[in-house]
Short mmCIF file of C-alpha atoms in Angstrom, two decimals:
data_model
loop_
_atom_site.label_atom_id
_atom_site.label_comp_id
_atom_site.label_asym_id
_atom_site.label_seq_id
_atom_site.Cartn_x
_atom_site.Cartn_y
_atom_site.Cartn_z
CA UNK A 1 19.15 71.48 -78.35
CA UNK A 2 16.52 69.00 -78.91
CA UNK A 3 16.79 65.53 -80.00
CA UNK A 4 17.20 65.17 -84.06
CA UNK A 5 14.21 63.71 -85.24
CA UNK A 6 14.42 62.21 -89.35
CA UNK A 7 14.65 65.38 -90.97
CA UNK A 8 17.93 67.71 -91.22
CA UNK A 9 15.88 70.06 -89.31
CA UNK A 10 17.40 71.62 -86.37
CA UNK A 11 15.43 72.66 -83.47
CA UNK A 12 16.44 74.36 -79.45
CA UNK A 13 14.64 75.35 -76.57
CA UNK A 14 15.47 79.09 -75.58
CA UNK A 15 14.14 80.55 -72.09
CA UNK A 16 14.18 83.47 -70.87
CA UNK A 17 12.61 84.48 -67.09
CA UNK A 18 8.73 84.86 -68.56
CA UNK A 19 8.58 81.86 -71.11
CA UNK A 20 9.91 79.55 -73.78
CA UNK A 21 9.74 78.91 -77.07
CA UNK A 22 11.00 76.68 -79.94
CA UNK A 23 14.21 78.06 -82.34
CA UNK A 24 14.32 76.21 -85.41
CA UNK A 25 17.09 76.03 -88.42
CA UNK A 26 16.66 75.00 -91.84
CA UNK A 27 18.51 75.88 -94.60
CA UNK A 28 16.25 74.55 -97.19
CA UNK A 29 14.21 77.89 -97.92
CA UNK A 30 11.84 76.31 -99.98
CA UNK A 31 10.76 73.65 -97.22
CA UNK A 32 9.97 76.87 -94.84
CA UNK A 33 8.29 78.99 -97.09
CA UNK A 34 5.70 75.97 -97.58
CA UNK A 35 5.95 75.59 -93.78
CA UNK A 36 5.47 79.44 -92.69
CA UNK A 37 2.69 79.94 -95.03
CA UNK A 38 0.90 76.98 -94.29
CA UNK A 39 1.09 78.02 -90.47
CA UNK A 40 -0.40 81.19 -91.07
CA UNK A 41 -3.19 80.02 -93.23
CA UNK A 42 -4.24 77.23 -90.56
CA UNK A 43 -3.92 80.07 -88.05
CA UNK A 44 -6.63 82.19 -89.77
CA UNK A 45 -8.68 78.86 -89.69
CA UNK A 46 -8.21 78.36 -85.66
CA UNK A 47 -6.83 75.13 -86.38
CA UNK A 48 -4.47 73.68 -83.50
CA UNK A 49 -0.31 74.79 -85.06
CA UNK A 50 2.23 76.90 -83.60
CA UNK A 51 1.74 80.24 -83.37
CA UNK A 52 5.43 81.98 -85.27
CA UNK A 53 6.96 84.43 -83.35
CA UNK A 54 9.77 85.93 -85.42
CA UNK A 55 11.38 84.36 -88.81
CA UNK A 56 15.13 85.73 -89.69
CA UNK A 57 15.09 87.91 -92.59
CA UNK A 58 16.76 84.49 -94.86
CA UNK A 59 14.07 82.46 -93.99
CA UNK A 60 16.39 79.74 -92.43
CA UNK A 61 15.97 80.70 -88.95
CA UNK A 62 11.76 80.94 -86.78
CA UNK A 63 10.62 80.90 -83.03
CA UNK A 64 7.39 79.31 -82.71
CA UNK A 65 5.44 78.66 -79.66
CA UNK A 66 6.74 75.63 -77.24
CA UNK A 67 4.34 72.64 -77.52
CA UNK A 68 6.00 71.05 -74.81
CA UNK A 69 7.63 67.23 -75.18
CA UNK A 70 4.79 64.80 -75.29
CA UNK A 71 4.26 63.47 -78.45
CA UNK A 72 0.84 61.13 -79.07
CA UNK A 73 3.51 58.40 -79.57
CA UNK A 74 5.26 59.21 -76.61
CA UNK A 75 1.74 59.03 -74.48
CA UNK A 76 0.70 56.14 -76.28
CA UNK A 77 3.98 54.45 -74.94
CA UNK A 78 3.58 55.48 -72.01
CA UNK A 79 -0.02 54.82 -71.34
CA UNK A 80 0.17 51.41 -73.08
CA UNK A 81 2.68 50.08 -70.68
CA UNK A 82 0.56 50.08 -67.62
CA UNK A 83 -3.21 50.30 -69.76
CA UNK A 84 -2.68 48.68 -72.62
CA UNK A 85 -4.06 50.49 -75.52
CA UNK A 86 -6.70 51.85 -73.34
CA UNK A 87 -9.84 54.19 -73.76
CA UNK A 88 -7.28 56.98 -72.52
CA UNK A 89 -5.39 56.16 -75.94
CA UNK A 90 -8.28 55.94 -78.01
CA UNK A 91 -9.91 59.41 -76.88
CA UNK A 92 -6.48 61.20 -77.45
CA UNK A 93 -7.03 60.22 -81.06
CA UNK A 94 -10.62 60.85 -81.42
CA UNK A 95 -9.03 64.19 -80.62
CA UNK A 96 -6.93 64.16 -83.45
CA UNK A 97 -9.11 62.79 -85.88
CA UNK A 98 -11.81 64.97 -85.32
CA UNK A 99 -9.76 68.26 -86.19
CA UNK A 100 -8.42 65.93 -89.41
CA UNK A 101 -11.19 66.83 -91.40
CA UNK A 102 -10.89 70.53 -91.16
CA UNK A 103 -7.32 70.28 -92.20
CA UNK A 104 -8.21 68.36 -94.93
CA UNK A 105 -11.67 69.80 -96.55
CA UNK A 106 -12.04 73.19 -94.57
CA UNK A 107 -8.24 74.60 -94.83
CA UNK A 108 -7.36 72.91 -97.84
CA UNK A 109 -9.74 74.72 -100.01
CA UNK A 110 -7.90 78.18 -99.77
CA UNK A 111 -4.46 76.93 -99.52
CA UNK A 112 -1.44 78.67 -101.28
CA UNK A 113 -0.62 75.67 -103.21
CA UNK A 114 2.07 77.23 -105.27
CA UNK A 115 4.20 77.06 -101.56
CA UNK A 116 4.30 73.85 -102.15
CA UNK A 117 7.80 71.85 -101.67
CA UNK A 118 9.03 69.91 -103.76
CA UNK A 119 5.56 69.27 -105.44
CA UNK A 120 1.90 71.34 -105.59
CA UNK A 121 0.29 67.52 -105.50
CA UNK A 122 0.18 63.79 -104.81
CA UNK A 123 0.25 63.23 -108.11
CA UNK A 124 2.11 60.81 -110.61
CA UNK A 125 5.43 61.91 -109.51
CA UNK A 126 5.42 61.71 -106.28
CA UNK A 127 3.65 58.41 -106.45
CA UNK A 128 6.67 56.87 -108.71
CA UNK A 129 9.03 58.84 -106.48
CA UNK A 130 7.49 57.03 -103.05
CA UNK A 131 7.18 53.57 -105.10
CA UNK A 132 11.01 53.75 -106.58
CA UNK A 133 12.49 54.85 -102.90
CA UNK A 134 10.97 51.55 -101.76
CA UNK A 135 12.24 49.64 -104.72
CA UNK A 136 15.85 50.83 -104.30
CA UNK A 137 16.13 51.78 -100.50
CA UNK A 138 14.36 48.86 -99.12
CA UNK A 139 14.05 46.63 -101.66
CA UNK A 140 17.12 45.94 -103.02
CA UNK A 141 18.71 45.92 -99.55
CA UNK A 142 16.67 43.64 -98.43
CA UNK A 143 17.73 41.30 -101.17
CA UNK A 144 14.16 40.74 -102.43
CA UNK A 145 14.44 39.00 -106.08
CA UNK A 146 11.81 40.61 -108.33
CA UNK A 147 11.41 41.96 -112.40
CA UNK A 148 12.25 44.96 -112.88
CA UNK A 149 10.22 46.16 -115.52
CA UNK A 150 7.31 43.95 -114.47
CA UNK A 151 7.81 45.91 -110.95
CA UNK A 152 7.53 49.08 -113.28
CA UNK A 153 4.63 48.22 -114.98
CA UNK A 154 2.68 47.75 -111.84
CA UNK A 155 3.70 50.67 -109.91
CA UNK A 156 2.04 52.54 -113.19
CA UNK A 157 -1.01 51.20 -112.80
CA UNK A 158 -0.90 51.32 -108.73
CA UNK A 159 -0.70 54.88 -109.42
CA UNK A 160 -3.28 55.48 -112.10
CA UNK A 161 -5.56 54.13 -109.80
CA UNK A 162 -5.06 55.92 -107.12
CA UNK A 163 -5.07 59.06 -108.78
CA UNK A 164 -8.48 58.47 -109.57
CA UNK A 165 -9.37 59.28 -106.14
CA UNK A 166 -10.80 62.58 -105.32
CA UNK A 167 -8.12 64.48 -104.35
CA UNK A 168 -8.91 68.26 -104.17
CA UNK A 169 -7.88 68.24 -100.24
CA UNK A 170 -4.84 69.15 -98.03
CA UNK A 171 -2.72 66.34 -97.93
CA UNK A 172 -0.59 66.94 -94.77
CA UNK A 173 1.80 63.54 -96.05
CA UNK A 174 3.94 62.85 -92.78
CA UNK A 175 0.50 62.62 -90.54
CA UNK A 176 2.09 60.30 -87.86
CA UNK A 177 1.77 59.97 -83.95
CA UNK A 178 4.96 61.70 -83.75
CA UNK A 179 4.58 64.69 -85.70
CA UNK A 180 0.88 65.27 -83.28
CA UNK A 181 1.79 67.02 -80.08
CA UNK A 182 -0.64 66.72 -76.36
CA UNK A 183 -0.35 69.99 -74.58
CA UNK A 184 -3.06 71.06 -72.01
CA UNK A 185 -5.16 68.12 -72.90
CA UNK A 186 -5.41 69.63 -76.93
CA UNK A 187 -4.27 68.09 -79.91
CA UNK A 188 -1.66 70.11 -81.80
CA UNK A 189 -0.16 69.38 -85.27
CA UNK A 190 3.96 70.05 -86.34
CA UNK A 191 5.91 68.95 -89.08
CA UNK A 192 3.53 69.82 -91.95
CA UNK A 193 5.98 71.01 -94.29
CA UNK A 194 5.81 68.37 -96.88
CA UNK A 195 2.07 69.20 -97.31
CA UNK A 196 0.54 69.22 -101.06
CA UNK A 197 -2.77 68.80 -102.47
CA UNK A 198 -4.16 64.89 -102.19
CA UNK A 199 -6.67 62.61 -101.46
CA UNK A 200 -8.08 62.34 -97.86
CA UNK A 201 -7.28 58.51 -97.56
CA UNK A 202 -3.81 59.18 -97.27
CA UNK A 203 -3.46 61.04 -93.81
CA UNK A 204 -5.97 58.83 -92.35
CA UNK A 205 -4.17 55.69 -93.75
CA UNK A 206 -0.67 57.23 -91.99
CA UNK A 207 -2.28 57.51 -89.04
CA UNK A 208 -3.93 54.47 -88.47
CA UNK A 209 -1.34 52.19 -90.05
CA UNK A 210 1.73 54.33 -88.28
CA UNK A 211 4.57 51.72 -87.99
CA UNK A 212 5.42 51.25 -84.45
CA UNK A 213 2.31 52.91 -82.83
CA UNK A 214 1.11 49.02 -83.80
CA UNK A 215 -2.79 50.20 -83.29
CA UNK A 216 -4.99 46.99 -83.05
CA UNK A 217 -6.68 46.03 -85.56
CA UNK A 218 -10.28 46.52 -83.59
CA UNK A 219 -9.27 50.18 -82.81
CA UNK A 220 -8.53 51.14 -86.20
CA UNK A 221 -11.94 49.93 -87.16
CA UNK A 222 -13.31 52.10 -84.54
CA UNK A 223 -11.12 54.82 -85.51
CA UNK A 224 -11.88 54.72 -89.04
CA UNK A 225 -15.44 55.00 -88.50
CA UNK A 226 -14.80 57.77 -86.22
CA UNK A 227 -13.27 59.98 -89.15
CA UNK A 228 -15.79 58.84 -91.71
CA UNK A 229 -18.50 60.25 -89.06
CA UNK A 230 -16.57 63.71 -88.48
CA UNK A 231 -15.84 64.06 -92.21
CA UNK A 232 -19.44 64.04 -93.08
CA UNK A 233 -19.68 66.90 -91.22
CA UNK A 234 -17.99 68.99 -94.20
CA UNK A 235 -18.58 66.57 -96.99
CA UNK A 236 -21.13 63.51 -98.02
CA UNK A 237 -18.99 60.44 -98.19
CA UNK A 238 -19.53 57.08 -99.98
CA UNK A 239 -18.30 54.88 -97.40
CA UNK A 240 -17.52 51.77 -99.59
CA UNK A 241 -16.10 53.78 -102.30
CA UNK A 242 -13.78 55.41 -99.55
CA UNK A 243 -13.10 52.24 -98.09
CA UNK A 244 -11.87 50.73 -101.15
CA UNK A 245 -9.25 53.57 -102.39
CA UNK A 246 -8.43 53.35 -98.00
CA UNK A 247 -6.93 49.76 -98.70
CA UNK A 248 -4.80 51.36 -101.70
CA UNK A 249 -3.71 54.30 -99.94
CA UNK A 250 -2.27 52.19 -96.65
CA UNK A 251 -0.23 50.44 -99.40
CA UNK A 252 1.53 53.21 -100.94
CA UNK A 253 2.22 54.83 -97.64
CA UNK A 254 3.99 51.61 -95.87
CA UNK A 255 5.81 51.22 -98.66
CA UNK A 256 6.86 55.23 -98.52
CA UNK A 257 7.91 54.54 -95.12
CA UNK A 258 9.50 51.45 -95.58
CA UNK A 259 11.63 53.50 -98.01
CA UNK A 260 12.53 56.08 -95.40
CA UNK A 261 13.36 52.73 -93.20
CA UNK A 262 15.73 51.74 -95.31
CA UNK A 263 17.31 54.84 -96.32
CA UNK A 264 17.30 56.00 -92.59
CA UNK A 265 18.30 52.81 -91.21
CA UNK A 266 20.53 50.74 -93.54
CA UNK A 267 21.90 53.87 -95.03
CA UNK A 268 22.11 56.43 -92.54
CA UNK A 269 22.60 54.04 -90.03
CA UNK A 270 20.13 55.15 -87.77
CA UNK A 271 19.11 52.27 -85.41
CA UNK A 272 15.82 54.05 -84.20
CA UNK A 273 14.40 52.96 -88.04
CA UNK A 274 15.57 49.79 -88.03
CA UNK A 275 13.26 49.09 -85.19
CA UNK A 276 10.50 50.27 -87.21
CA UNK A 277 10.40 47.50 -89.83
CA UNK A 278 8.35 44.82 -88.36
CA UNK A 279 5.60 46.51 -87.18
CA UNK A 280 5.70 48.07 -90.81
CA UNK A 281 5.61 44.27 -92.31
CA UNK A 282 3.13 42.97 -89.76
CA UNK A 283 0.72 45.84 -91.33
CA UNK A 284 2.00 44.49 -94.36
CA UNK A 285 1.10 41.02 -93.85
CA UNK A 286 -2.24 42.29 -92.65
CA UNK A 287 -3.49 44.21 -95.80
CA UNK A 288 -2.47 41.85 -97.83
CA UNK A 289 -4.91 39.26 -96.29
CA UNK A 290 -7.63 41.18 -97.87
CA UNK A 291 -6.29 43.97 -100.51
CA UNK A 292 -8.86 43.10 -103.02
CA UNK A 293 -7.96 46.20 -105.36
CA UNK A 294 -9.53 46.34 -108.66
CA UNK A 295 -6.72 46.44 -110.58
CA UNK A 296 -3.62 43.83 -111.27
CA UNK A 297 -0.84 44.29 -109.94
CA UNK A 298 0.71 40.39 -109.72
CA UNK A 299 4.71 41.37 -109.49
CA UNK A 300 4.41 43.68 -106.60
CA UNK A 301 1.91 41.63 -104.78
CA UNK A 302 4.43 38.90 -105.51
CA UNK A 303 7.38 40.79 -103.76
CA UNK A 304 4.87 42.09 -101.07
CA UNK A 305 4.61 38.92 -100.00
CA UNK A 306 8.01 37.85 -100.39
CA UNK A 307 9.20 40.41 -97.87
CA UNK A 308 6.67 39.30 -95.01
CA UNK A 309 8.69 36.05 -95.40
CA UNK A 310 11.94 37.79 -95.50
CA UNK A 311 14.21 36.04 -92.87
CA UNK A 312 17.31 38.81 -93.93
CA UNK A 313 14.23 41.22 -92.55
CA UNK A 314 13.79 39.26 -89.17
CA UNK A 315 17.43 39.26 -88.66
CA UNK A 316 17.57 43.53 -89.49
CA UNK A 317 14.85 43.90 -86.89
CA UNK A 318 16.56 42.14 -84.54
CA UNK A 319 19.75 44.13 -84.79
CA UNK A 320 22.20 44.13 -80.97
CA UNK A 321 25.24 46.06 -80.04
CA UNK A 322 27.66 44.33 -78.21
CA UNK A 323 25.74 45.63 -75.12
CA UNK A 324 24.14 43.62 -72.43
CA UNK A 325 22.29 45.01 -70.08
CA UNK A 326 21.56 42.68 -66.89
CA UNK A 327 18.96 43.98 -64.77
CA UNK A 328 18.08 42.12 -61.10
CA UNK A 329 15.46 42.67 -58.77
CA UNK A 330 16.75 41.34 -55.40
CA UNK A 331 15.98 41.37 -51.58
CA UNK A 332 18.46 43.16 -49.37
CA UNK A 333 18.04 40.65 -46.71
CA UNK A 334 20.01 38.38 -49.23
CA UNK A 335 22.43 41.11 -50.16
CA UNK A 336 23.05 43.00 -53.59
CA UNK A 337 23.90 40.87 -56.15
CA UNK A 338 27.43 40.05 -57.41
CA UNK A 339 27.86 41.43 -61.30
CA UNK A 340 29.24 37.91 -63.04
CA UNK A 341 31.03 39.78 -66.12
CA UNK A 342 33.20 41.36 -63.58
CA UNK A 343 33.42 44.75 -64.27
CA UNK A 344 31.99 45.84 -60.89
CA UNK A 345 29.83 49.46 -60.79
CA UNK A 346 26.37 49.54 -62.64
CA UNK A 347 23.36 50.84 -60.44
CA UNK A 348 21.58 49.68 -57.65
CA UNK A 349 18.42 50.98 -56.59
CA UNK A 350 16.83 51.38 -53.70
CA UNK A 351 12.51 50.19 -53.96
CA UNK A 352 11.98 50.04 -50.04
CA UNK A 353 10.91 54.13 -49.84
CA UNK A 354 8.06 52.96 -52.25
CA UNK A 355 4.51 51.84 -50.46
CA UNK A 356 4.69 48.34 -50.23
CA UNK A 357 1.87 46.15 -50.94
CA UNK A 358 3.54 43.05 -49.49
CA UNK A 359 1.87 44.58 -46.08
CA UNK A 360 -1.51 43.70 -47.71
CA UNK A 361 -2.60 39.97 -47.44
CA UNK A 362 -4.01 39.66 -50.84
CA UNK A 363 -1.00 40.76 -52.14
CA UNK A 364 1.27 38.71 -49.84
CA UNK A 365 1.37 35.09 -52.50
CA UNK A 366 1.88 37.66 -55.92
CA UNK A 367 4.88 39.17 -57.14
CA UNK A 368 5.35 42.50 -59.37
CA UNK A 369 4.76 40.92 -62.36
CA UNK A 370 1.31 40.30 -61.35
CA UNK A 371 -1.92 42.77 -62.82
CA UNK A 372 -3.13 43.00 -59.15
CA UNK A 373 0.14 44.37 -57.54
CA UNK A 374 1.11 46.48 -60.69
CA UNK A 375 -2.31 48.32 -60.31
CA UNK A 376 -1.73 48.64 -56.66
CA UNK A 377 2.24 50.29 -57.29
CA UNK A 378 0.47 52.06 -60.08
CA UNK A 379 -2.60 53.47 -57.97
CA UNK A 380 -1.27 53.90 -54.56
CA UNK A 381 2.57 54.73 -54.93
CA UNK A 382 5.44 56.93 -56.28
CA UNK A 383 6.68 54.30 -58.43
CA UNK A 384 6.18 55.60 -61.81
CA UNK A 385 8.06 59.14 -60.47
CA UNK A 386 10.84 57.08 -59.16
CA UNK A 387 11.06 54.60 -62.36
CA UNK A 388 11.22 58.26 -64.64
CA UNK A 389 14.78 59.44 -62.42
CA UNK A 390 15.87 56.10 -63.35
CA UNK A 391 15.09 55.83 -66.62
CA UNK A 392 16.75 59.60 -66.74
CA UNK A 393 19.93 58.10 -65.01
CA UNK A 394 19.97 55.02 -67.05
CA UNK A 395 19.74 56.50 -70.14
CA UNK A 396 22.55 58.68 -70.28
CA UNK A 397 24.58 55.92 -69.43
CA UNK A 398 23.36 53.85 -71.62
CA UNK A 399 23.72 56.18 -74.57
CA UNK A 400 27.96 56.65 -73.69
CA UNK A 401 28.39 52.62 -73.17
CA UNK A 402 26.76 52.02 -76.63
CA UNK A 403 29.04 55.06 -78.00
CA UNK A 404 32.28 53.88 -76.29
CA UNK A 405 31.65 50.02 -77.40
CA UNK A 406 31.43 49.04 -73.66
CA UNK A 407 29.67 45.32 -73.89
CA UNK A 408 28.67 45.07 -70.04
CA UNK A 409 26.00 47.11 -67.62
CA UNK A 410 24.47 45.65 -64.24
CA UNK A 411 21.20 47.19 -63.09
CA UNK A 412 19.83 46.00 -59.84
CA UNK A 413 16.27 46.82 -58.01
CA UNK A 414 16.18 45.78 -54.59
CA UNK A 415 13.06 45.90 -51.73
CA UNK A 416 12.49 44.23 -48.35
CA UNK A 417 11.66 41.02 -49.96
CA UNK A 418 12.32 40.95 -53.62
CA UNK A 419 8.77 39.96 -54.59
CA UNK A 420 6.87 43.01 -55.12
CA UNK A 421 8.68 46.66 -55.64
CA UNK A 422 11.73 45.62 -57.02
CA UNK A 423 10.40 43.01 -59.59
CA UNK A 424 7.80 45.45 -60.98
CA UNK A 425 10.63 47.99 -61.38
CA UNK A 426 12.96 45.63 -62.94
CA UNK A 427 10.31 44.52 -65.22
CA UNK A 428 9.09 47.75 -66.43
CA UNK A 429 12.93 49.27 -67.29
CA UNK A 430 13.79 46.21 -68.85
CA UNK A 431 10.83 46.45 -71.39
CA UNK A 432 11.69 50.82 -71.42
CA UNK A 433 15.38 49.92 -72.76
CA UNK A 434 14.53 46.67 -75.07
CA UNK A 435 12.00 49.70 -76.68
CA UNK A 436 14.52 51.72 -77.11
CA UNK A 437 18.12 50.76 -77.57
CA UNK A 438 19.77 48.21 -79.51
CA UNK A 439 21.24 46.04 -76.74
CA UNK A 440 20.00 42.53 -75.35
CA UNK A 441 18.56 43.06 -72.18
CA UNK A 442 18.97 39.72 -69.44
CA UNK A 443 16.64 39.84 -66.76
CA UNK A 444 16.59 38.49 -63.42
CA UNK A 445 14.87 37.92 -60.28
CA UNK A 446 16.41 36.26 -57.89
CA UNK A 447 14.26 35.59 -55.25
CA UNK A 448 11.76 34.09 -57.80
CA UNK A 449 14.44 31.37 -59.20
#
């Protein structure tokens, strides 16, 4: 089985001796029949999807072609700890960007429409549906005072302005870093389902403006202009007209996935979405700098800005189990250290099989956390393949403790002299689990105190 992602979907892995591919349930027919026929329309188009082996005669049940596991968002992460958001990044998504437009313009001109599920276009409904789920998922739970019919009254003519966008294009409408997979260095697209007919702001504003990617602000300029050069390829564009219904478009869709935040994570309970919300309010805060949309829309501006001010929000985003995670790096010449909440057990981890750059004198007066050594671990070691089997070992026990209610785990790193090895290592799993699990992480290196 493979993780569940937000969706009810369910999806496997099945091998046999020659190959793999992807098994996937769904009993909502509707959803596949919009996702099958898309497929086979981008197929005809040579646009990057899974190829469909076999669908059940109920339409609940397909194989499609294995993508593999590396989502953009998963090789942003990983790029970005030891690049930053790096040319690497960027290129992936000039990748993606400049197949975008032939989704959009190219495929979405002889698209089976009538597919669609649970509605043939971005239109007025869907907008109110998107703007309510906010109001009532995220809104109200976040204890945000605003008037309701004044709320009403501006969502209406939020909408009516947008809808006087072109919008005679594909609108893919869940066009996030996630739902993009990397496989022999091409871009490949999934989770299309929810497509419709729309304006071509939209998927560029998801992109771009995708919560906890947390693009800079200088890329997405770069970005943007990217797409507006690729798109001309298929279309003539007026940039500042395009530019202006951009701004509106990035508003409606962080407030669509603020909804799903709320209704994933205060609802469902599902901690990965609560970790989502303030990147999603630092976008927030962003646009609203310079929204400048020609239209008035004073209550929802209003609460817009109420909720970037929301301390209830900080507090959400900041959400702990009662699990505490103390990681040490450590010299063995000082032995391993003592766990002070007295459970005993935990991990301890050998760094002195990785190349040591304490043997180099420029290194000698630096420590791990230091650009210098961290290139030179990076560059001129095994670390990274050695950090992955711990983050594999870690993470299942991780995942039981925060299951069972357990409120202690010790994780130790040690090297020759607890400078280099074992403080990059500690450093690097402490910001892996703080990125992904709900527990306050202490960290400590004890040869540095």
């Amino acid at each position: 089985m493979l993780p569940p992602s937000g969706s009810y979907r369910e999806y496997c892995r099945l091998q046999n001796k020659n190959r793999t591919v992807i098994g996937a349930f769904n009993s909502d027919v509707k959803e596949n029949t919009a996702f099958l026929s898309f497929t086979n329309h981008f197929l005809t188009k040579d646009l990057p999807v899974p190829e469909i082996y076999a669908v059940s005669s109920d339409l609940k049940k397909y194989l499609l072609r294995d993508l593999g596991d590396t989502t953009l968002f998963d090789f942003l992460s990983k790029t970005r700890e030891s690049e930053g958001f790096s040319k690497n990044i960027i290129s992936e998504y000039k990748k993606v960007l400049k197949v975008l437009p032939k989704l959009q313009v190219v495929a979405g001109k002889e698209l089976d429409y009538s597919v669609c599920y649970p509605r043939a276009a971005f239109d007025s409904q869907s907008m109110m549906w998107d703007l309510n789920y906010f109001k009532y998922y995220f809104l109200k739970l976040a204890q945000i005072p605003f008037d309701e019919q004044a709320l009403e009254d501006d969502f209406q003519t939020f909408s009516e302005y947008l809808l006087s966008a072109d919008s005679n294009y594909f609108l893919y409408r869940d066009f996030q870093s996630r739902n993009v997979m990397l496989k022999d260095s091409k871009v490949f697209f999934i989770d299309y389902q929810g497509g419709r007919r729309g304006a071509l702001q939209y998927d560029l504003a998801s992109l771009l403006y995708d919560g906890k990617a947390d693009i800079p602000q200088s890329v997405r300029k770069e970005l943007f202009d990217f797409y507006l050069e690729e798109l001309q390829k298929y279309l003539p564009v007026n940039k500042k007209e395009f530019t202006a219904y951009f701004r509106g478009f990035v508003l409606i869709r962080i407030m669509q996935a603020m909804g799903a935040y709320g209704f994933r994570g205060f609802y469902e309970k599902k901690e990965h979405f609560l970790k989502s919300i303030p990147y999603a309010l630092k976008n927030l805060e962003f646009l609203l700098e310079d929204l400048d949309l020609p239209v008035e829309i004073p209550e929802l501006t209003k609460v817009l800005k109420l909720l970037t001010k929301s301390e209830v929000l900080k507090e959400i985003g900041q959400i702990k189990s009662n699990l505490t995670i103390r990681i040490t790096s450590f010299s063995y010449k000082k032995g391993i250290p003592a766990d002070p909440s007295g459970n005993g057990g935990g991990f301890v981890f050998d760094c002195r099989a990785i190349n040591n750059p304490g043997r180099h004198q420029e290194y000698k007066q630096l420590t791990g956390k230091d650009l210098e050594v961290q290139k030179f671990l990076e560059e001129k070691s095994e670390v990274n393949i050695f950090l992955d089997s711990v983050k594999a070992l870690v993470d299942q026990t991780v995942k039981v403790y925060l299951e069972r209610g357990f409120s202690h785990l010790s994780i130790n790193f040690g090297c020759t002299g607890g400078q280099h090895r074992s403080v990059y290592s500690a450093e690097k799993l402490a910001e892996y689990i703080q990125n992904n699990y709900p527990v306050s992480v202490v960290l400590i290196h004890r040869e540095q105190q």
